[in-house]
Amino acid sequence: MNFSISLSTAKHLFVDACGVANGSKCNISALDYIHFSLIGGIAEVLGTDTQSIVRQSSPIDAFEDYEICIKAKKLNTFISSFTDESKPLKFQFDENKVIVKHGRSRASIATMSCDSYPIPKIVIPNGFQFSCDAESFKSAISGIFYAKANNDVRPFLNHINFSINSHQMKLYTSDGHRLATDIVQLENSVDDLKGILPFKLAEMLLQAQPDGTLGFFFDVSHFYWSAEGTVYGTNFLIKVFFGI
């Protein structure tokens, strides 16, 4: 299995997913890898540390279906070291490794079968719980981070509280002494919805710097945001701020 992609496409597909996998502190060795699949010309890359999830996808010029896991740290280091967009990134898969080339540079990176990889099931709903403009949301959460608690014994103070009514989302952070709030206009929403937006999910959003419209959804285990083929998720938090 061989294919070539641009450096920008490679960074979009692999860097964030590898960063989540590379940050794993659990004892599951399979999570040192990212999961790569190619189905019908659409490449999908997933990285997880059991608490956070990143799933990226992009069409590429390859039409042989394929599935493998790739060692995250070395792949991330190799791809991130380049800036020359004029040269493609070439992938050549063998039985237990992938050779990645960029110009005269090359790296041999370990691969493994997908059989032992714990692939999270992410089902994007037909309608998001709420959606909004990315710039407005990034501006709001970055402006209220200062008031949240850090490692408080009351876990709900370590995150961002939200409540939604009439297509408006009110955001709160508090460490028990300070309170910061902001309001985001929503493009679409479920009314009378309130809960906790995990801090890690908001932090990942600010790091990724998405554009356009953000769609948010959650299931019994994870809270997600999605934009243009990208999905980020973290463990779901049920508790809410009491008395606000």
PDB file of C-alpha atoms in Angstrom:
ATOM      1  CA  MET A   1       0.000   0.000   0.000  1.00  0.00           C
ATOM      2  CA  ASN A   2       1.572   3.297  -1.149  1.00  0.00           C
ATOM      3  CA  PHE A   3       0.287   6.854  -1.494  1.00  0.00           C
ATOM      4  CA  SER A   4       1.475  10.483  -1.590  1.00  0.00           C
ATOM      5  CA  ILE A   5      -0.173  13.499   0.023  1.00  0.00           C
ATOM      6  CA  SER A   6       0.726  17.142   0.467  1.00  0.00           C
ATOM      7  CA  LEU A   7       2.486  18.223   3.651  1.00  0.00           C
ATOM      8  CA  SER A   8      -0.524  20.352   4.675  1.00  0.00           C
ATOM      9  CA  THR A   9      -2.880  17.375   4.274  1.00  0.00           C
ATOM     10  CA  ALA A  10      -0.505  15.188   6.286  1.00  0.00           C
ATOM     11  CA  LYS A  11      -0.384  17.728   9.116  1.00  0.00           C
ATOM     12  CA  HIS A  12      -4.170  18.043   9.078  1.00  0.00           C
ATOM     13  CA  LEU A  13      -4.626  14.280   9.243  1.00  0.00           C
ATOM     14  CA  PHE A  14      -1.907  13.241  11.655  1.00  0.00           C
ATOM     15  CA  VAL A  15      -0.498  15.966  13.927  1.00  0.00           C
ATOM     16  CA  ASP A  16      -3.395  16.516  16.360  1.00  0.00           C
ATOM     17  CA  ALA A  17      -4.325  12.831  16.492  1.00  0.00           C
ATOM     18  CA  CYS A  18      -0.696  11.890  17.149  1.00  0.00           C
ATOM     19  CA  GLY A  19      -0.478  14.562  19.834  1.00  0.00           C
ATOM     20  CA  VAL A  20      -3.367  13.018  21.772  1.00  0.00           C
ATOM     21  CA  ALA A  21      -1.940   9.496  21.427  1.00  0.00           C
ATOM     22  CA  ASN A  22       1.555  10.652  22.323  1.00  0.00           C
ATOM     23  CA  GLY A  23       0.213  12.273  25.482  1.00  0.00           C
ATOM     24  CA  SER A  24      -1.185   9.011  26.809  1.00  0.00           C
ATOM     25  CA  LYS A  25      -0.368   8.273  30.457  1.00  0.00           C
ATOM     26  CA  CYS A  26      -2.190   4.944  30.623  1.00  0.00           C
ATOM     27  CA  ASN A  27      -0.605   1.513  30.444  1.00  0.00           C
ATOM     28  CA  ILE A  28      -2.287   0.430  27.210  1.00  0.00           C
ATOM     29  CA  SER A  29       0.586   0.125  24.737  1.00  0.00           C
ATOM     30  CA  ALA A  30      -1.779   0.193  21.749  1.00  0.00           C
ATOM     31  CA  LEU A  31      -2.602   3.832  22.576  1.00  0.00           C
ATOM     32  CA  ASP A  32       0.950   4.831  21.639  1.00  0.00           C
ATOM     33  CA  TYR A  33      -0.346   4.369  18.084  1.00  0.00           C
ATOM     34  CA  ILE A  34      -2.878   6.197  15.935  1.00  0.00           C
ATOM     35  CA  HIS A  35      -5.448   4.296  13.898  1.00  0.00           C
ATOM     36  CA  PHE A  36      -5.313   4.956  10.134  1.00  0.00           C
ATOM     37  CA  SER A  37      -7.969   3.765   7.699  1.00  0.00           C
ATOM     38  CA  LEU A  38      -8.537   4.388   4.012  1.00  0.00           C
ATOM     39  CA  ILE A  39     -11.967   3.565   2.623  1.00  0.00           C
ATOM     40  CA  GLY A  40     -13.177   4.678  -0.792  1.00  0.00           C
ATOM     41  CA  GLY A  41     -10.521   7.355  -1.141  1.00  0.00           C
ATOM     42  CA  ILE A  42     -11.255   8.912   2.270  1.00  0.00           C
ATOM     43  CA  ALA A  43      -8.442   8.726   4.821  1.00  0.00           C
ATOM     44  CA  GLU A  44      -9.399   8.802   8.483  1.00  0.00           C
ATOM     45  CA  VAL A  45      -6.992   9.091  11.409  1.00  0.00           C
ATOM     46  CA  LEU A  46      -7.964   8.571  15.045  1.00  0.00           C
ATOM     47  CA  GLY A  47      -5.914   9.115  18.194  1.00  0.00           C
ATOM     48  CA  THR A  48      -7.060   8.634  21.779  1.00  0.00           C
ATOM     49  CA  ASP A  49      -5.688   8.337  25.312  1.00  0.00           C
ATOM     50  CA  THR A  50      -9.064   7.034  26.643  1.00  0.00           C
ATOM     51  CA  GLN A  51      -9.906  10.514  27.957  1.00  0.00           C
ATOM     52  CA  SER A  52      -9.539  12.626  24.800  1.00  0.00           C
ATOM     53  CA  ILE A  53     -10.257  11.725  21.172  1.00  0.00           C
ATOM     54  CA  VAL A  54      -9.255  13.334  17.878  1.00  0.00           C
ATOM     55  CA  ARG A  55     -10.610  12.068  14.563  1.00  0.00           C
ATOM     56  CA  GLN A  56      -9.485  13.734  11.329  1.00  0.00           C
ATOM     57  CA  SER A  57     -10.510  12.853   7.770  1.00  0.00           C
ATOM     58  CA  SER A  58      -9.594  13.979   4.266  1.00  0.00           C
ATOM     59  CA  PRO A  59      -9.922  12.704   0.683  1.00  0.00           C
ATOM     60  CA  ILE A  60      -6.613  11.490  -0.741  1.00  0.00           C
ATOM     61  CA  ASP A  61      -5.573  10.129  -4.117  1.00  0.00           C
ATOM     62  CA  ALA A  62      -5.578   6.436  -3.191  1.00  0.00           C
ATOM     63  CA  PHE A  63      -8.356   3.958  -3.783  1.00  0.00           C
ATOM     64  CA  GLU A  64      -7.162   0.717  -2.202  1.00  0.00           C
ATOM     65  CA  ASP A  65      -8.947   0.200   1.113  1.00  0.00           C
ATOM     66  CA  TYR A  66      -6.467  -0.200   3.959  1.00  0.00           C
ATOM     67  CA  GLU A  67      -6.325  -0.183   7.773  1.00  0.00           C
ATOM     68  CA  ILE A  68      -3.303  -0.045  10.086  1.00  0.00           C
ATOM     69  CA  CYS A  69      -2.013   1.494  13.326  1.00  0.00           C
ATOM     70  CA  ILE A  70       1.088   3.713  13.233  1.00  0.00           C
ATOM     71  CA  LYS A  71       3.414   4.665  16.107  1.00  0.00           C
ATOM     72  CA  ALA A  72       2.337   8.185  16.980  1.00  0.00           C
ATOM     73  CA  LYS A  73       5.383   9.887  18.522  1.00  0.00           C
ATOM     74  CA  LYS A  74       7.847   9.238  15.707  1.00  0.00           C
ATOM     75  CA  LEU A  75       5.315  10.013  12.976  1.00  0.00           C
ATOM     76  CA  ASN A  76       4.395  13.301  14.657  1.00  0.00           C
ATOM     77  CA  THR A  77       8.030  14.311  15.111  1.00  0.00           C
ATOM     78  CA  PHE A  78       8.863  13.536  11.472  1.00  0.00           C
ATOM     79  CA  ILE A  79       5.884  15.338   9.921  1.00  0.00           C
ATOM     80  CA  SER A  80       6.119  18.371  12.215  1.00  0.00           C
ATOM     81  CA  SER A  81       9.777  18.982  11.324  1.00  0.00           C
ATOM     82  CA  PHE A  82       9.007  20.058   7.732  1.00  0.00           C
ATOM     83  CA  THR A  83       7.762  23.343   6.262  1.00  0.00           C
ATOM     84  CA  ASP A  84       8.429  22.923   2.524  1.00  0.00           C
ATOM     85  CA  GLU A  85       4.974  22.546   0.950  1.00  0.00           C
ATOM     86  CA  SER A  86       6.435  21.983  -2.527  1.00  0.00           C
ATOM     87  CA  LYS A  87       7.436  18.421  -1.673  1.00  0.00           C
ATOM     88  CA  PRO A  88       4.814  15.704  -1.067  1.00  0.00           C
ATOM     89  CA  LEU A  89       4.892  13.254   1.805  1.00  0.00           C
ATOM     90  CA  LYS A  90       5.160   9.666   0.566  1.00  0.00           C
ATOM     91  CA  PHE A  91       3.950   6.639   2.547  1.00  0.00           C
ATOM     92  CA  GLN A  92       5.109   3.093   1.746  1.00  0.00           C
ATOM     93  CA  PHE A  93       3.604   0.399   3.981  1.00  0.00           C
ATOM     94  CA  ASP A  94       5.306  -2.916   4.666  1.00  0.00           C
ATOM     95  CA  GLU A  95       4.341  -5.760   6.984  1.00  0.00           C
ATOM     96  CA  ASN A  96       5.534  -4.205  10.269  1.00  0.00           C
ATOM     97  CA  LYS A  97       6.476  -0.651   9.323  1.00  0.00           C
ATOM     98  CA  VAL A  98       5.781   2.328   7.136  1.00  0.00           C
ATOM     99  CA  ILE A  99       8.492   4.284   5.322  1.00  0.00           C
ATOM    100  CA  VAL A 100       7.628   7.989   5.212  1.00  0.00           C
ATOM    101  CA  LYS A 101       9.603  10.226   2.823  1.00  0.00           C
ATOM    102  CA  HIS A 102       9.800  13.977   2.334  1.00  0.00           C
ATOM    103  CA  GLY A 103      12.387  14.993  -0.241  1.00  0.00           C
ATOM    104  CA  ARG A 104      15.631  13.302   0.771  1.00  0.00           C
ATOM    105  CA  SER A 105      14.463  12.717   4.337  1.00  0.00           C
ATOM    106  CA  ARG A 106      12.942   9.411   5.355  1.00  0.00           C
ATOM    107  CA  ALA A 107      11.789   7.665   8.511  1.00  0.00           C
ATOM    108  CA  SER A 108      10.960   4.051   9.263  1.00  0.00           C
ATOM    109  CA  ILE A 109       8.028   3.933  11.690  1.00  0.00           C
ATOM    110  CA  ALA A 110       6.583   0.901  13.435  1.00  0.00           C
ATOM    111  CA  THR A 111       3.062  -0.265  12.623  1.00  0.00           C
ATOM    112  CA  MET A 112       0.809  -2.880  14.173  1.00  0.00           C
ATOM    113  CA  SER A 113      -2.399  -4.692  13.398  1.00  0.00           C
ATOM    114  CA  CYS A 114      -5.642  -2.920  14.306  1.00  0.00           C
ATOM    115  CA  ASP A 115      -6.975  -5.981  16.157  1.00  0.00           C
ATOM    116  CA  SER A 116      -5.908  -4.737  19.608  1.00  0.00           C
ATOM    117  CA  TYR A 117      -6.669  -1.047  19.071  1.00  0.00           C
ATOM    118  CA  PRO A 118      -9.627   0.237  21.133  1.00  0.00           C
ATOM    119  CA  ILE A 119     -11.461   2.230  18.444  1.00  0.00           C
ATOM    120  CA  PRO A 120     -14.013   4.573  20.046  1.00  0.00           C
ATOM    121  CA  LYS A 121     -17.376   4.570  18.326  1.00  0.00           C
ATOM    122  CA  ILE A 122     -18.259   8.127  17.302  1.00  0.00           C
ATOM    123  CA  VAL A 123     -21.741   8.582  15.870  1.00  0.00           C
ATOM    124  CA  ILE A 124     -22.388  12.090  14.581  1.00  0.00           C
ATOM    125  CA  PRO A 125     -26.120  12.802  14.996  1.00  0.00           C
ATOM    126  CA  ASN A 126     -28.381  14.165  12.275  1.00  0.00           C
ATOM    127  CA  GLY A 127     -28.771  17.316  14.362  1.00  0.00           C
ATOM    128  CA  PHE A 128     -26.285  18.803  16.805  1.00  0.00           C
ATOM    129  CA  GLN A 129     -27.291  19.714  20.352  1.00  0.00           C
ATOM    130  CA  PHE A 130     -26.038  23.184  19.468  1.00  0.00           C
ATOM    131  CA  SER A 131     -23.921  24.903  16.829  1.00  0.00           C
ATOM    132  CA  CYS A 132     -22.319  28.330  16.598  1.00  0.00           C
ATOM    133  CA  ASP A 133     -19.736  30.470  14.854  1.00  0.00           C
ATOM    134  CA  ALA A 134     -16.221  29.289  15.722  1.00  0.00           C
ATOM    135  CA  GLU A 135     -14.724  32.749  16.193  1.00  0.00           C
ATOM    136  CA  SER A 136     -17.480  33.853  18.582  1.00  0.00           C
ATOM    137  CA  PHE A 137     -17.147  30.717  20.674  1.00  0.00           C
ATOM    138  CA  LYS A 138     -13.339  30.848  20.830  1.00  0.00           C
ATOM    139  CA  SER A 139     -13.469  34.488  21.885  1.00  0.00           C
ATOM    140  CA  ALA A 140     -16.008  33.776  24.634  1.00  0.00           C
ATOM    141  CA  ILE A 141     -14.278  30.802  26.251  1.00  0.00           C
ATOM    142  CA  SER A 142     -10.800  32.322  26.076  1.00  0.00           C
ATOM    143  CA  GLY A 143     -12.160  35.402  27.836  1.00  0.00           C
ATOM    144  CA  ILE A 144     -13.549  33.498  30.843  1.00  0.00           C
ATOM    145  CA  PHE A 145     -10.862  30.875  31.437  1.00  0.00           C
ATOM    146  CA  TYR A 146      -9.152  33.038  34.042  1.00  0.00           C
ATOM    147  CA  ALA A 147     -11.963  32.526  36.592  1.00  0.00           C
ATOM    148  CA  LYS A 148     -12.163  28.740  36.536  1.00  0.00           C
ATOM    149  CA  ALA A 149     -10.677  26.663  39.335  1.00  0.00           C
ATOM    150  CA  ASN A 150      -7.663  24.408  38.914  1.00  0.00           C
ATOM    151  CA  ASN A 151      -7.709  21.008  40.609  1.00  0.00           C
ATOM    152  CA  ASP A 152     -10.489  22.018  42.985  1.00  0.00           C
ATOM    153  CA  VAL A 153     -11.987  19.268  45.147  1.00  0.00           C
ATOM    154  CA  ARG A 154     -15.328  20.274  43.586  1.00  0.00           C
ATOM    155  CA  PRO A 155     -14.707  19.001  40.022  1.00  0.00           C
ATOM    156  CA  PHE A 156     -17.462  21.055  38.412  1.00  0.00           C
ATOM    157  CA  LEU A 157     -15.495  24.246  39.204  1.00  0.00           C
ATOM    158  CA  ASN A 158     -12.608  23.058  37.021  1.00  0.00           C
ATOM    159  CA  HIS A 159     -14.680  23.329  33.841  1.00  0.00           C
ATOM    160  CA  ILE A 160     -17.122  25.621  32.012  1.00  0.00           C
ATOM    161  CA  ASN A 161     -20.798  25.697  32.874  1.00  0.00           C
ATOM    162  CA  PHE A 162     -23.331  26.489  30.156  1.00  0.00           C
ATOM    163  CA  SER A 163     -27.059  27.031  29.829  1.00  0.00           C
ATOM    164  CA  ILE A 164     -29.028  27.460  26.591  1.00  0.00           C
ATOM    165  CA  ASN A 165     -32.277  29.296  26.007  1.00  0.00           C
ATOM    166  CA  SER A 166     -33.731  31.017  22.921  1.00  0.00           C
ATOM    167  CA  HIS A 167     -30.642  30.294  20.784  1.00  0.00           C
ATOM    168  CA  GLN A 168     -28.336  31.899  23.308  1.00  0.00           C
ATOM    169  CA  MET A 169     -25.660  30.096  25.289  1.00  0.00           C
ATOM    170  CA  LYS A 170     -24.576  31.617  28.581  1.00  0.00           C
ATOM    171  CA  LEU A 171     -21.144  30.487  29.718  1.00  0.00           C
ATOM    172  CA  TYR A 172     -19.843  30.613  33.297  1.00  0.00           C
ATOM    173  CA  THR A 173     -16.569  29.896  35.017  1.00  0.00           C
ATOM    174  CA  SER A 174     -15.975  30.191  38.746  1.00  0.00           C
ATOM    175  CA  ASP A 175     -13.374  29.130  41.296  1.00  0.00           C
ATOM    176  CA  GLY A 176     -15.758  29.758  44.186  1.00  0.00           C
ATOM    177  CA  HIS A 177     -14.572  33.356  44.609  1.00  0.00           C
ATOM    178  CA  ARG A 178     -14.632  34.842  41.111  1.00  0.00           C
ATOM    179  CA  LEU A 179     -17.338  34.473  38.471  1.00  0.00           C
ATOM    180  CA  ALA A 180     -16.876  35.196  34.759  1.00  0.00           C
ATOM    181  CA  THR A 181     -19.654  35.003  32.171  1.00  0.00           C
ATOM    182  CA  ASP A 182     -20.197  35.537  28.466  1.00  0.00           C
ATOM    183  CA  ILE A 183     -22.973  34.910  25.938  1.00  0.00           C
ATOM    184  CA  VAL A 184     -22.685  33.240  22.532  1.00  0.00           C
ATOM    185  CA  GLN A 185     -25.373  33.476  19.865  1.00  0.00           C
ATOM    186  CA  LEU A 186     -26.193  30.017  18.504  1.00  0.00           C
ATOM    187  CA  GLU A 187     -27.068  29.109  14.938  1.00  0.00           C
ATOM    188  CA  ASN A 188     -29.009  26.071  16.073  1.00  0.00           C
ATOM    189  CA  SER A 189     -29.756  24.647  19.504  1.00  0.00           C
ATOM    190  CA  VAL A 190     -31.887  22.531  21.792  1.00  0.00           C
ATOM    191  CA  ASP A 191     -33.644  24.836  24.271  1.00  0.00           C
ATOM    192  CA  ASP A 192     -33.493  24.462  28.050  1.00  0.00           C
ATOM    193  CA  LEU A 193     -30.186  22.603  27.889  1.00  0.00           C
ATOM    194  CA  LYS A 194     -27.542  23.079  30.559  1.00  0.00           C
ATOM    195  CA  GLY A 195     -24.493  21.264  31.792  1.00  0.00           C
ATOM    196  CA  ILE A 196     -20.708  21.246  31.864  1.00  0.00           C
ATOM    197  CA  LEU A 197     -18.401  21.815  28.903  1.00  0.00           C
ATOM    198  CA  PRO A 198     -15.179  19.956  29.790  1.00  0.00           C
ATOM    199  CA  PHE A 199     -12.188  22.283  30.071  1.00  0.00           C
ATOM    200  CA  LYS A 200     -10.009  19.872  28.078  1.00  0.00           C
ATOM    201  CA  LEU A 201     -12.456  19.993  25.162  1.00  0.00           C
ATOM    202  CA  ALA A 202     -12.401  23.797  25.186  1.00  0.00           C
ATOM    203  CA  GLU A 203      -8.608  23.784  25.430  1.00  0.00           C
ATOM    204  CA  MET A 204      -8.331  21.442  22.443  1.00  0.00           C
ATOM    205  CA  LEU A 205     -10.658  23.714  20.497  1.00  0.00           C
ATOM    206  CA  LEU A 206      -8.466  26.765  21.125  1.00  0.00           C
ATOM    207  CA  GLN A 207      -5.368  24.813  20.119  1.00  0.00           C
ATOM    208  CA  ALA A 208      -6.957  23.545  16.887  1.00  0.00           C
ATOM    209  CA  GLN A 209      -8.279  27.004  15.899  1.00  0.00           C
ATOM    210  CA  PRO A 210     -11.152  25.798  13.655  1.00  0.00           C
ATOM    211  CA  ASP A 211     -13.044  28.178  11.353  1.00  0.00           C
ATOM    212  CA  GLY A 212     -16.650  28.311  10.218  1.00  0.00           C
ATOM    213  CA  THR A 213     -19.406  26.599  12.156  1.00  0.00           C
ATOM    214  CA  LEU A 214     -18.838  24.365  15.191  1.00  0.00           C
ATOM    215  CA  GLY A 215     -21.322  21.609  15.946  1.00  0.00           C
ATOM    216  CA  PHE A 216     -21.479  20.179  19.483  1.00  0.00           C
ATOM    217  CA  PHE A 217     -22.952  16.845  20.497  1.00  0.00           C
ATOM    218  CA  PHE A 218     -22.578  14.302  23.277  1.00  0.00           C
ATOM    219  CA  ASP A 219     -23.424  10.732  24.179  1.00  0.00           C
ATOM    220  CA  VAL A 220     -23.348   8.849  27.488  1.00  0.00           C
ATOM    221  CA  SER A 221     -19.543   8.878  27.641  1.00  0.00           C
ATOM    222  CA  HIS A 222     -18.099  11.788  25.624  1.00  0.00           C
ATOM    223  CA  PHE A 223     -18.693  15.421  24.698  1.00  0.00           C
ATOM    224  CA  TYR A 224     -17.659  16.340  21.122  1.00  0.00           C
ATOM    225  CA  TRP A 225     -17.271  19.251  18.757  1.00  0.00           C
ATOM    226  CA  SER A 226     -17.102  18.862  15.000  1.00  0.00           C
ATOM    227  CA  ALA A 227     -16.030  21.120  12.126  1.00  0.00           C
ATOM    228  CA  GLU A 228     -15.324  20.264   8.468  1.00  0.00           C
ATOM    229  CA  GLY A 229     -14.499  16.585   8.896  1.00  0.00           C
ATOM    230  CA  THR A 230     -12.724  16.996  12.240  1.00  0.00           C
ATOM    231  CA  VAL A 231     -14.088  15.598  15.503  1.00  0.00           C
ATOM    232  CA  TYR A 232     -12.619  16.280  18.949  1.00  0.00           C
ATOM    233  CA  GLY A 233     -13.971  14.706  22.126  1.00  0.00           C
ATOM    234  CA  THR A 234     -13.303  14.317  25.837  1.00  0.00           C
ATOM    235  CA  ASN A 235     -14.922  12.430  28.683  1.00  0.00           C
ATOM    236  CA  PHE A 236     -18.440  13.622  29.425  1.00  0.00           C
ATOM    237  CA  LEU A 237     -19.145  15.462  32.689  1.00  0.00           C
ATOM    238  CA  ILE A 238     -22.638  15.264  34.167  1.00  0.00           C
ATOM    239  CA  LYS A 239     -22.421  17.651  37.126  1.00  0.00           C
ATOM    240  CA  VAL A 240     -23.563  21.277  36.840  1.00  0.00           C
ATOM    241  CA  PHE A 241     -22.880  24.415  38.844  1.00  0.00           C
ATOM    242  CA  PHE A 242     -25.307  24.495  41.715  1.00  0.00           C
ATOM    243  CA  GLY A 243     -27.072  27.759  42.503  1.00  0.00           C
ATOM    244  CA  ILE A 244     -26.184  29.526  39.225  1.00  0.00           C
TER     245      ILE A 244
END
